[in-house]
CSV table of C-alpha atoms in Angstrom, one decimal:
chain,number,residue,atom,x,y,z
A,87,MET,CA,-9.4,-8.5,-7.8
A,88,THR,CA,-5.8,-8.6,-6.8
A,89,LEU,CA,-2.9,-7.0,-8.6
A,90,HIS,CA,0.9,-8.0,-7.9
A,91,LEU,CA,3.4,-5.2,-8.4
A,92,GLY,CA,7.0,-6.2,-8.1
A,93,LYS,CA,8.4,-3.1,-9.4
A,94,GLY,CA,7.1,0.3,-10.6
A,95,THR,CA,4.0,2.4,-9.9
A,96,VAL,CA,0.4,1.7,-10.4
A,97,LEU,CA,-2.5,4.4,-10.2
A,98,SER,CA,-5.8,2.9,-9.5
A,99,ARG,CA,-9.4,4.4,-9.6
A,100,VAL,CA,-12.0,2.0,-8.1
A,101,ALA,CA,-15.5,2.7,-8.2
A,102,LYS,CA,-17.6,1.7,-5.2
A,103,LEU,CA,-17.5,-1.9,-4.7
A,104,GLU,CA,-20.4,-4.2,-3.9
A,105,LYS,CA,-20.4,-6.1,-0.8
A,106,GLY,CA,-18.0,-8.9,-0.8
A,107,GLN,CA,-16.1,-7.5,-3.5
A,108,GLN,CA,-12.5,-6.5,-3.1
A,109,TYR,CA,-9.5,-4.5,-4.9
A,110,LYS,CA,-6.0,-5.1,-3.5
A,111,VAL,CA,-2.6,-4.2,-4.7
A,112,HIS,CA,0.3,-6.5,-3.5
A,113,THR,CA,4.0,-5.4,-3.5
A,114,PRO,CA,6.9,-7.3,-2.1
A,115,THR,CA,6.3,-5.7,1.5
A,116,LEU,CA,2.6,-4.5,1.7
A,117,THR,CA,-0.8,-5.0,0.5
A,118,ALA,CA,-3.0,-1.9,-0.3
A,119,GLY,CA,-6.8,-2.6,-0.1
A,120,VAL,CA,-9.5,-0.3,-1.2
A,121,ARG,CA,-12.1,1.6,0.7
A,122,GLY,CA,-13.7,3.1,-2.5
A,123,THR,CA,-10.9,5.5,-3.7
A,124,GLU,CA,-8.2,6.6,-6.2
A,125,PHE,CA,-4.7,5.9,-5.0
A,126,SER,CA,-1.2,5.2,-6.3
A,127,VAL,CA,1.4,2.3,-5.0
A,128,SER,CA,4.9,2.5,-6.0
A,129,THR,CA,7.7,0.0,-5.2
A,130,ASP,CA,11.3,-0.4,-5.8
A,131,PRO,CA,14.2,-2.4,-4.0
A,132,LYS,CA,14.5,0.4,-1.7
A,133,MET,CA,11.2,1.7,-0.8
A,134,GLU,CA,7.4,1.4,-1.4
A,135,LYS,CA,4.8,4.3,-1.3
A,136,VAL,CA,1.2,4.5,-0.9
A,137,SER,CA,-0.5,7.9,-1.8
A,138,VAL,CA,-4.3,8.4,-1.4
A,139,LEU,CA,-5.8,11.0,-3.8
A,140,THR,CA,-9.5,10.4,-2.7
A,141,GLY,CA,-11.3,8.2,-0.3
A,142,LYS,CA,-9.3,5.8,2.2
A,143,VAL,CA,-6.9,2.7,1.7
A,144,VAL,CA,-5.9,0.2,4.2
A,145,ILE,CA,-2.5,-1.2,4.1
A,146,ASP,CA,-1.2,-4.3,5.8
A,147,GLY,CA,2.2,-5.8,5.2
A,148,ALA,CA,5.2,-8.1,6.1
A,149,THR,CA,8.8,-8.3,4.9
A,150,PRO,CA,9.8,-11.4,2.8
A,151,ALA,CA,11.0,-12.9,6.3
A,152,GLU,CA,7.2,-12.4,7.4
A,153,GLN,CA,8.3,-9.9,10.1
A,154,ARG,CA,5.2,-7.5,10.5
A,155,VAL,CA,5.9,-4.2,9.1
A,156,ILE,CA,2.6,-2.8,9.1
A,157,ASN,CA,-0.8,-4.0,10.9
A,158,ALA,CA,-3.9,-2.6,9.2
A,159,LEU,CA,-2.9,1.1,8.6
A,160,ASP,CA,-5.8,3.2,7.3
A,161,VAL,CA,-4.4,6.0,4.9
A,162,ASP,CA,-6.9,8.9,4.5
A,163,GLU,CA,-7.4,11.2,1.5
A,164,GLY,CA,-4.5,13.5,0.8
A,165,ARG,CA,-2.0,11.4,3.0
A,166,THR,CA,1.1,9.4,1.9
A,167,VAL,CA,2.9,6.5,3.7
A,168,VAL,CA,6.5,5.6,2.8
A,169,ILE,CA,8.4,2.4,3.9
A,170,ASP,CA,12.1,2.8,3.5
A,171,ARG,CA,13.8,-0.6,3.1
A,172,SER,CA,17.2,0.9,2.1
A,173,ALA,CA,19.0,0.3,5.5
A,174,SER,CA,20.6,-3.2,4.9
A,175,GLY,CA,19.9,-5.4,7.9
A,176,LYS,CA,17.9,-2.7,9.8
A,177,PRO,CA,14.1,-2.8,10.0
A,178,ALA,CA,12.1,-0.7,7.5
A,179,GLN,CA,11.4,2.7,8.4
A,180,ILE,CA,7.8,3.9,8.0
A,181,SER,CA,6.8,7.4,7.8
A,182,ALA,CA,3.4,9.1,7.1
A,183,ARG,CA,2.8,12.6,5.8
């Protein structure tokens, strides 16, 4: 299953997937894919945020101009990744906490 999130927040609780099944959330900048977990994805014109409540999520993404922002970054339980796109004309800033 793939969810496209243009703006706002989605909280996902995904049961363990069978082999070959996928659950992904696409935003304008990134894709968050599940590793059997509960997580939230938020997006607005200035930033995107992925927070992992339980399990693990892998994120991968590119800007609309297809310049790579993230290459397959694992986000572990209790961690948050924020992509700040507010600086016009500058590359997105990525922070993990």
